[in-house]
Short mmCIF file of C-alpha atoms in Angstrom, two decimals:
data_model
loop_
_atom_site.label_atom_id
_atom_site.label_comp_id
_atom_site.label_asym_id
_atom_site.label_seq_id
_atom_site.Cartn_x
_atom_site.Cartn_y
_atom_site.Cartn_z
CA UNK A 1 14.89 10.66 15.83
CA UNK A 2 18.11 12.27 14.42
CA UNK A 3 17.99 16.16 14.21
CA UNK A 4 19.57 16.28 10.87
CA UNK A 5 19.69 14.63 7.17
CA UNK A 6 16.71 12.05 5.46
CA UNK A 7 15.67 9.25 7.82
CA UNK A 8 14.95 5.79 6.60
CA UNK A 9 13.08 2.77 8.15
CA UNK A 10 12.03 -0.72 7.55
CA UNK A 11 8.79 -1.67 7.65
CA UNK A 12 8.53 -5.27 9.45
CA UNK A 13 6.81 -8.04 7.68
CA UNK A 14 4.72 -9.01 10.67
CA UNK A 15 2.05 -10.11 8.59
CA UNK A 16 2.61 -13.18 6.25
CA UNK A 17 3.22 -11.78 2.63
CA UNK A 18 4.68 -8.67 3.66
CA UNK A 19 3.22 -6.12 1.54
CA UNK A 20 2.94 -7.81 -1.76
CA UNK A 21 -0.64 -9.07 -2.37
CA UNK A 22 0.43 -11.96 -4.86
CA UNK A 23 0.82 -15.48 -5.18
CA UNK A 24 4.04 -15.13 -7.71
CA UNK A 25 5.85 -12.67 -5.31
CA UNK A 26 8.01 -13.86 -2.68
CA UNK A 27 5.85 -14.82 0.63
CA UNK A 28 7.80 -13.61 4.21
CA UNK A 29 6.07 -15.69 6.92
CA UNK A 30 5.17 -13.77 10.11
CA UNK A 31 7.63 -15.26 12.05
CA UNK A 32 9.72 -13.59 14.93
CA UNK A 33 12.79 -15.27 13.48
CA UNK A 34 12.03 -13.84 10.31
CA UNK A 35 11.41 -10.43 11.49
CA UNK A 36 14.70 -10.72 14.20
CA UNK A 37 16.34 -11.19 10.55
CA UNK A 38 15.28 -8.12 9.59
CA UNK A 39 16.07 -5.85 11.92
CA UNK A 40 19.79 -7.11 12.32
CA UNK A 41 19.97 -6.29 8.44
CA UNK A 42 18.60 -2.94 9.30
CA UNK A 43 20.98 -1.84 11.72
CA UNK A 44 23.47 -3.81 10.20
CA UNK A 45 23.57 -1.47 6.90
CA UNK A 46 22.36 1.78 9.37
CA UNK A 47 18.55 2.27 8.90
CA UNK A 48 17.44 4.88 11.37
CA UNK A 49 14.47 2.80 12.19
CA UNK A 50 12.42 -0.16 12.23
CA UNK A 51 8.61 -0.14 12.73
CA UNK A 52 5.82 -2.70 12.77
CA UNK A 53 2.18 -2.26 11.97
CA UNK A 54 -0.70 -4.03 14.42
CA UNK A 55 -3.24 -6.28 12.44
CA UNK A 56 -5.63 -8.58 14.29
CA UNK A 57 -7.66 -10.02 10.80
CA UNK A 58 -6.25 -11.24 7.33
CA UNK A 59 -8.06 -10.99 3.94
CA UNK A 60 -8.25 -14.37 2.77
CA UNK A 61 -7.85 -15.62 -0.89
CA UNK A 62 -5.24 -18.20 -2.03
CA UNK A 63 -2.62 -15.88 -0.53
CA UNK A 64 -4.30 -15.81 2.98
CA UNK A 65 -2.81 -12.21 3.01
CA UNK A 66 -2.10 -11.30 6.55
CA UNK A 67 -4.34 -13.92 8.06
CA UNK A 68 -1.44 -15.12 10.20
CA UNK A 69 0.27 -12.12 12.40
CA UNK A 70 2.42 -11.50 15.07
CA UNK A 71 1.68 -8.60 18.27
CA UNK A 72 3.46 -5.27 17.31
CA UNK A 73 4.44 -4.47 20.80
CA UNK A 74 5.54 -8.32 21.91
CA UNK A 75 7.75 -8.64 19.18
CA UNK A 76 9.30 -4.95 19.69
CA UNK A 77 9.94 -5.63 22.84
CA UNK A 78 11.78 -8.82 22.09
CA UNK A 79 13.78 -6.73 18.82
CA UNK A 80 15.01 -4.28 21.01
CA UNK A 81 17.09 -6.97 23.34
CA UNK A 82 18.28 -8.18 20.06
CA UNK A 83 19.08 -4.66 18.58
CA UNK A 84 21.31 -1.18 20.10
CA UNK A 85 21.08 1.16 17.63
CA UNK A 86 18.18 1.34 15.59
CA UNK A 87 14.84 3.00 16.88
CA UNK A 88 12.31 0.66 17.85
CA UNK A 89 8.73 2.28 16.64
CA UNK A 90 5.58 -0.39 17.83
CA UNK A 91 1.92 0.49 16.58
CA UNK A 92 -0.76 0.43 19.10
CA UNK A 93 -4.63 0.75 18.66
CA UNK A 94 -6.11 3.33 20.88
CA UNK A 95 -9.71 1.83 20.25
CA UNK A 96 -7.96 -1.19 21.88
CA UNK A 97 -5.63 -0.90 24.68
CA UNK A 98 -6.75 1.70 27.44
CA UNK A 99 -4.62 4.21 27.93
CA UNK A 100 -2.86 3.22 31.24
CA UNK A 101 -2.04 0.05 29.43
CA UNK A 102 -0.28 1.47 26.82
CA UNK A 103 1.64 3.94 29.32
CA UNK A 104 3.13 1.03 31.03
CA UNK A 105 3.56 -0.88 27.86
CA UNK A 106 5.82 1.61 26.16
CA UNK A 107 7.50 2.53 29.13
CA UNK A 108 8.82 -1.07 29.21
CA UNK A 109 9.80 -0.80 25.69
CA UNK A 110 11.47 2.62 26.45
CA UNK A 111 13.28 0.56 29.05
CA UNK A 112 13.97 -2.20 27.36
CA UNK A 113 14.81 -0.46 24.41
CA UNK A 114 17.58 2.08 26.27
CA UNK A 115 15.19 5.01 25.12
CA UNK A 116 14.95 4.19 21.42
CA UNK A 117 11.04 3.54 21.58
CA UNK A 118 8.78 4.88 19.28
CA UNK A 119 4.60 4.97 19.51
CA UNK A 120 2.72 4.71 16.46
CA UNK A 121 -0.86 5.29 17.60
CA UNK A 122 -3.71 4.68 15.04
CA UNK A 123 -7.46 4.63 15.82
CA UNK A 124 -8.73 1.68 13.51
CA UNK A 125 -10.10 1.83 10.13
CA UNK A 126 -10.51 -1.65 9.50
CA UNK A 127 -13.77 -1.97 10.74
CA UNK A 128 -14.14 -6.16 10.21
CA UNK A 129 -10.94 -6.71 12.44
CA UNK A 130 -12.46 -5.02 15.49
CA UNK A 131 -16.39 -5.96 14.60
CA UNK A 132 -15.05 -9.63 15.59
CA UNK A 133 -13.97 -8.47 18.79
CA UNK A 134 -16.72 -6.54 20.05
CA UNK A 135 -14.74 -3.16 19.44
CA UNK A 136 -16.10 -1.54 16.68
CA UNK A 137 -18.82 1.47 17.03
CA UNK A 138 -20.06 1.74 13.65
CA UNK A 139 -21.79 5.20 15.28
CA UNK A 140 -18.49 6.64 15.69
CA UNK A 141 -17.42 8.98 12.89
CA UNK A 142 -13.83 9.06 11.09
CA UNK A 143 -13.24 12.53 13.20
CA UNK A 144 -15.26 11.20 16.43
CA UNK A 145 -12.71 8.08 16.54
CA UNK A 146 -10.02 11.15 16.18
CA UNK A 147 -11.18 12.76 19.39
CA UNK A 148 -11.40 9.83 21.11
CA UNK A 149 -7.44 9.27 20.04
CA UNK A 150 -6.28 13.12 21.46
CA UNK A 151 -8.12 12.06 24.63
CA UNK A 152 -6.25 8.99 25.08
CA UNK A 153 -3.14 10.55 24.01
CA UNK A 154 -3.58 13.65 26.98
CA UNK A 155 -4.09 10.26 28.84
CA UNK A 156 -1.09 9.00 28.22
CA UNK A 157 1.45 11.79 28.09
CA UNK A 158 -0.21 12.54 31.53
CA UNK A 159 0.53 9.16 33.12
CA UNK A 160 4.07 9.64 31.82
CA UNK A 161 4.81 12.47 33.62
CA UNK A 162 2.37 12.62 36.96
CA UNK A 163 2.58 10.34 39.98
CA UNK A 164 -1.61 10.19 39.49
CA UNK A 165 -3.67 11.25 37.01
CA UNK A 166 -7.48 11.74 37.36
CA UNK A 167 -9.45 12.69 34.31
CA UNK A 168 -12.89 12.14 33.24
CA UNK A 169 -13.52 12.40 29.48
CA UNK A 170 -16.10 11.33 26.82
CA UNK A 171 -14.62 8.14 26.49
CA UNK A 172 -11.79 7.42 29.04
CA UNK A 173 -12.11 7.74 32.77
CA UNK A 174 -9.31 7.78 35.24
CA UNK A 175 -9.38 7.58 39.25
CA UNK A 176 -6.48 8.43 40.61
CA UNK A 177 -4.30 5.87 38.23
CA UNK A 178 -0.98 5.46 38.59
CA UNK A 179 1.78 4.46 36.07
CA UNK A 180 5.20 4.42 37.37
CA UNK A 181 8.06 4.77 36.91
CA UNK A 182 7.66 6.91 34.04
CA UNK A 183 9.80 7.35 30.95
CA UNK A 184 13.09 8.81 31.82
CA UNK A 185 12.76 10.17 27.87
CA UNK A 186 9.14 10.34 26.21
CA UNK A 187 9.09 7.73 23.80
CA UNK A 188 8.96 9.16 19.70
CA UNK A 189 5.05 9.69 18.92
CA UNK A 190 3.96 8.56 15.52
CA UNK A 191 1.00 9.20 13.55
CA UNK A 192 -0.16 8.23 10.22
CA UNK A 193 -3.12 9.85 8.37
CA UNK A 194 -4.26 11.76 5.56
CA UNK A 195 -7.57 13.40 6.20
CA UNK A 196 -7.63 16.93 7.22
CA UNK A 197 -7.98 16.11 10.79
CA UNK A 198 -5.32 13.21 10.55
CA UNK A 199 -2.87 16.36 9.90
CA UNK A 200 -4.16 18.52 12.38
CA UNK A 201 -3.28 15.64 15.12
CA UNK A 202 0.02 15.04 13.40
CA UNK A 203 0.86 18.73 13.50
CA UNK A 204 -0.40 19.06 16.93
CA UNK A 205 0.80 15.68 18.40
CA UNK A 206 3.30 13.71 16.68
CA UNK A 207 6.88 14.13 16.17
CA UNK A 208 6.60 12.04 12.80
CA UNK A 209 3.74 12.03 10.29
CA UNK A 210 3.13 8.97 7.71
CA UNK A 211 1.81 10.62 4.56
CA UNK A 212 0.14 8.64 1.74
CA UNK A 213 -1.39 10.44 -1.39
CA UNK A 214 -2.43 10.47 -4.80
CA UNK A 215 0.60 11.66 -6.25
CA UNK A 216 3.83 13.53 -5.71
CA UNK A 217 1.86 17.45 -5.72
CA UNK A 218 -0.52 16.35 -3.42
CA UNK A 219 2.27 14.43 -0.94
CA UNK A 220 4.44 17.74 -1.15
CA UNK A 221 0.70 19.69 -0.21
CA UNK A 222 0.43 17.32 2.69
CA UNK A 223 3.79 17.38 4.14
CA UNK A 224 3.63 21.39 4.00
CA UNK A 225 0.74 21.55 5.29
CA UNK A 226 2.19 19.20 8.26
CA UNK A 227 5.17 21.08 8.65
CA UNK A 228 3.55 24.67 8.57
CA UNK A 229 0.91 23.68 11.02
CA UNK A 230 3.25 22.74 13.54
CA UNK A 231 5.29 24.97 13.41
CA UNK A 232 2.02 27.58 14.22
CA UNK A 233 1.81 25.41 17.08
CA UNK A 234 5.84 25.99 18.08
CA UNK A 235 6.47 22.54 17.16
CA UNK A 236 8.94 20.23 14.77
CA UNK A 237 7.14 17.41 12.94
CA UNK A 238 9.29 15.38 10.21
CA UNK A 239 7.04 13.68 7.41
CA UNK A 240 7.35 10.08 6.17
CA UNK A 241 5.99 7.94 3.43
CA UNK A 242 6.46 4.52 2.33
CA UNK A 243 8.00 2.63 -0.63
CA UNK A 244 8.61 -0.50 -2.04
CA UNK A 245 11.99 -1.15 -3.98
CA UNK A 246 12.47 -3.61 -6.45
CA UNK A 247 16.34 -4.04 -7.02
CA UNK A 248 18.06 -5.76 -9.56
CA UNK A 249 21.12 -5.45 -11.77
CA UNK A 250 19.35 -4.05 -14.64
CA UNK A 251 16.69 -1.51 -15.26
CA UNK A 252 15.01 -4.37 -17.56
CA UNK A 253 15.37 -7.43 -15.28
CA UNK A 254 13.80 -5.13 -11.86
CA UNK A 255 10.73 -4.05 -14.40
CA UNK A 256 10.23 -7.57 -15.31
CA UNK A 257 10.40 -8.94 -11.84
CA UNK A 258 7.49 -6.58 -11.01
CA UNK A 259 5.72 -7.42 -13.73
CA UNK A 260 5.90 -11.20 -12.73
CA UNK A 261 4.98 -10.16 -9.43
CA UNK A 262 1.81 -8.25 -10.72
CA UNK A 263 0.68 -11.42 -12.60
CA UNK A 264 -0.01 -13.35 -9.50
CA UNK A 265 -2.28 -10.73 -7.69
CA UNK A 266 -4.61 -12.14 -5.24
CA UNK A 267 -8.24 -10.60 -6.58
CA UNK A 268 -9.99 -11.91 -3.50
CA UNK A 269 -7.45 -11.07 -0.69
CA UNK A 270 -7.77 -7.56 -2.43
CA UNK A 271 -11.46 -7.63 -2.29
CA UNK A 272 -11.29 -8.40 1.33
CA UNK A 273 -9.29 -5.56 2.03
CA UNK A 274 -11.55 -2.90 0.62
CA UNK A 275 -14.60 -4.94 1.79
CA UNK A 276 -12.64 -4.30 5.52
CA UNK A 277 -12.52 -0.43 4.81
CA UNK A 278 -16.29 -0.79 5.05
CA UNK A 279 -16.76 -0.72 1.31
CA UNK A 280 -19.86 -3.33 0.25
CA UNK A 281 -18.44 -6.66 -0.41
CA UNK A 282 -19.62 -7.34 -3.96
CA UNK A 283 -18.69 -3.54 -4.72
CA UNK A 284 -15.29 -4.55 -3.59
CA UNK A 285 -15.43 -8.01 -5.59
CA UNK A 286 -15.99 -5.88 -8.93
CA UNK A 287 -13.27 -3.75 -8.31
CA UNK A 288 -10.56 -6.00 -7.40
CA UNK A 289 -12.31 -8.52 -10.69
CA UNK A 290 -10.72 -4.96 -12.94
CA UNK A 291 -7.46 -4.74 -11.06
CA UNK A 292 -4.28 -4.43 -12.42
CA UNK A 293 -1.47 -6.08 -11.40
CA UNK A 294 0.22 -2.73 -9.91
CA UNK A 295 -2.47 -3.50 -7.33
CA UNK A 296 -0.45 -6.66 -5.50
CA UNK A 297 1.87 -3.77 -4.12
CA UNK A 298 0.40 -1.99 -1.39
CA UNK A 299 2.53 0.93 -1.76
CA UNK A 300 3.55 3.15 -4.72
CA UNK A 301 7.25 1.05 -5.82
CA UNK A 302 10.00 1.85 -7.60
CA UNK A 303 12.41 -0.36 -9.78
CA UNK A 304 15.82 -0.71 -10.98
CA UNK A 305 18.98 -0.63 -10.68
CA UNK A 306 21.04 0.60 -8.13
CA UNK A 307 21.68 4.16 -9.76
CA UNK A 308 17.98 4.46 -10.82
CA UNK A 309 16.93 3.36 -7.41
CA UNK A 310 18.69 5.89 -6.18
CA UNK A 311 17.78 8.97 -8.54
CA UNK A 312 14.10 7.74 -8.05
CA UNK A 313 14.04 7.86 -4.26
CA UNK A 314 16.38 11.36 -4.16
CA UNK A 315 13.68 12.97 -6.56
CA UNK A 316 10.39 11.54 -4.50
CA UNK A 317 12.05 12.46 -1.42
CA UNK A 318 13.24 16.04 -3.12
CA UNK A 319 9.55 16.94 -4.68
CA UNK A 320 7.75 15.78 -2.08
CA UNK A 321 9.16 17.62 0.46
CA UNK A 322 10.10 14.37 2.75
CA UNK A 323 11.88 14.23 5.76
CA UNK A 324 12.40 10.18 5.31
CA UNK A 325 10.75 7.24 4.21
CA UNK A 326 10.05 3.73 5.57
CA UNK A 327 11.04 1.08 2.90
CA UNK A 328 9.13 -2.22 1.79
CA UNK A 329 11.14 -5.02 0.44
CA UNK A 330 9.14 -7.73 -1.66
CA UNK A 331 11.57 -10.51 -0.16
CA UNK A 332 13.89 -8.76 2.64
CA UNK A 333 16.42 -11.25 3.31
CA UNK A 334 17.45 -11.34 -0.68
CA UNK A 335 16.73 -7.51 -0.53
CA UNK A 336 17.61 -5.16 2.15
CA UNK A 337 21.63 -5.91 2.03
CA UNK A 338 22.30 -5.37 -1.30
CA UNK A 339 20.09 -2.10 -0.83
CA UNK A 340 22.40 -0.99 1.61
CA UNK A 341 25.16 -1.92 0.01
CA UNK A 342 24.36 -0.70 -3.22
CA UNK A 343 21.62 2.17 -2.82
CA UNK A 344 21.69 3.91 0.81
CA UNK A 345 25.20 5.07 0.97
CA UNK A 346 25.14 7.14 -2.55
CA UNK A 347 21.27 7.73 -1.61
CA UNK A 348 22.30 9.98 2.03
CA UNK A 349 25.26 11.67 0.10
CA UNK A 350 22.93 12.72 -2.59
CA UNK A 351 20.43 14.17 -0.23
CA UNK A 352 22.79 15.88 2.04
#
């Protein structure tokens, strides 16, 4: 991670769709050549990073949004042979791989990567995705699956570093397990969260910390309350968010090609989603049956043209007390060059 100035990422369209739920919106395919694509653009233009999220269940509909994905480690691995510059940050589910498989795992990618490997660890929320595998412990509460995630973290920062570990905890045990060689640099941890306690980990834990919220006081809240808490703990933690940028030469024609992207929104892949959050299916069917059509982007967007983009995404960064985002493009090959072209040179002057 750099040690000065905004940061800003891509995130990979493993998934089909990307992160547009909508039939009129352009459709990435999850595709390692698209995603190779991608990342060359990235680092081509100078994005600090590129990360990729880990999704093992779609949501149906017309769209069949993110029904077909790839592995977020595999195809890491495989981006940072193609890559040399730009960090390399894979998503792994601690409710899925056991610890000493995810020590050896990212100390490949570490490897591989020439130390630009990052871990983004989540714990699962999607509880249909890991129902249909046998992994999901409906018993185990949102903080519960959060203890369970510091455990296997102590797990792996310990395999990292010691020529055996032995540990028994409430849910991992280790005998004498070894995991060498280890990291000759501790790959960048990740977290993403919300919750109280997803901050308290991030404060405690991470060295970056995805933020969502409701608005731009409550993401300036979170990331101070990130920021302060680490620092109680003698640590550094930058805060993220994402966004989705819709470019175009005018103010008018960007507004009107989110509008036309709005008017195709897939009601029953949106459905799905919340019913996957656990949320009663025909609750879910009623709510996505009043959606709007700001609901086929999956993050909060911003549109126009390249001077607007720019303002927008100085002030969001500005009031929300950001250290960098990670960007969504709703059709990356047409998108991400002229962004860099156009928007990130002017956008890191104006934030310097």
């Amino acid at each position: 991670m750099s040690a000065a100035g905004k940061e800003f990422g891509v995130f990979l369209p493993i998934g089909n769709g990307g992160w547009m739920i909508s039939r009129s919106a352009p459709h990435p395919e999850a595709t390692y050549a698209y995603n190779r694509r991608v990342a060359l653009d990235a680092e081509a233009i100078g994005l600090d990073f590129i990360m990729s999220m880990a999704k093992w269940k779609g949501f149906g509909g017309s769209t069949d949004h993110w029904g077909r994905t790839l592995e977020s480690m595999t195809m890491m691995s495989a981006l940072a042979e193609a890559t040399s510059t730009v960090n390399i940050w894979a998503t792994v589910h601690a409710n899925v791989f056991h610890p000493a498989l995810a020590a050896k795992m990212f100390t490949t990618l570490q490897d591989v990567s020439g130390g630009r490997a990052g871990m983004n660890i989540v714990n699962g929320s999607y509880a249909a995705e890991f129902a249909q595998m046998g992994l999901w412990d409906p018993a185990l509460s949102h903080d519960e699956r959060y203890r369970m995630t510091e455990e296997w973290l102590v797990a792996v920062t310990r395999l990292w570093t010691e020529d055996t570990v032995t540990m028994t905890g409430d849910f991992f045990t280790l005998r004498e397990c070894e995991s060498r060689p280890h990291p000759a640099v501790r790959p960048t941890l990740i977290s993403a969260g919300r919750s109280e306690k997803g901050r308290e980990f991030q404060a405690r834990y991470a060295d970056g910390a995805f933020l969502s919220a409701d608005n731009l006081d409550q993401m300036r809240d979170y990331s101070r309350s990130v920021h302060d808490r680490a620092a109680d703990f003698g640590r550094t933690v930058k805060t993220y968010s994402m966004l989705t940028v819709v470019l175009d030469e005018t103010d008018a024609a960007a507004a009107a090609k989110a509008a036309r992207y709005g008017e195709g929104l897939d009601k029953v892949a949106l459905a799905g989603m919340r019913a996957s959050w656990g949320i009663p299916p025909d609750v879910a069917r009623d709510w996505a049956e009043g959606a709007t059509g700001e609901e086929a982007f999956q993050t909060a967007y911003v549109t126009g043209r390249p001077e607007t983009i720019t303002e927008r995404i100085a002030h969001i960064m500005t009031a929300a007390e950001l250290d960098g985002l990670m960007l969504v493009f709703p059709d990356y090959h047409a998108d991400l060059r002229p962004f860099g072209e156009s928007v990130l040179p002017a956008l890191r002057r104006s934030l310097a």
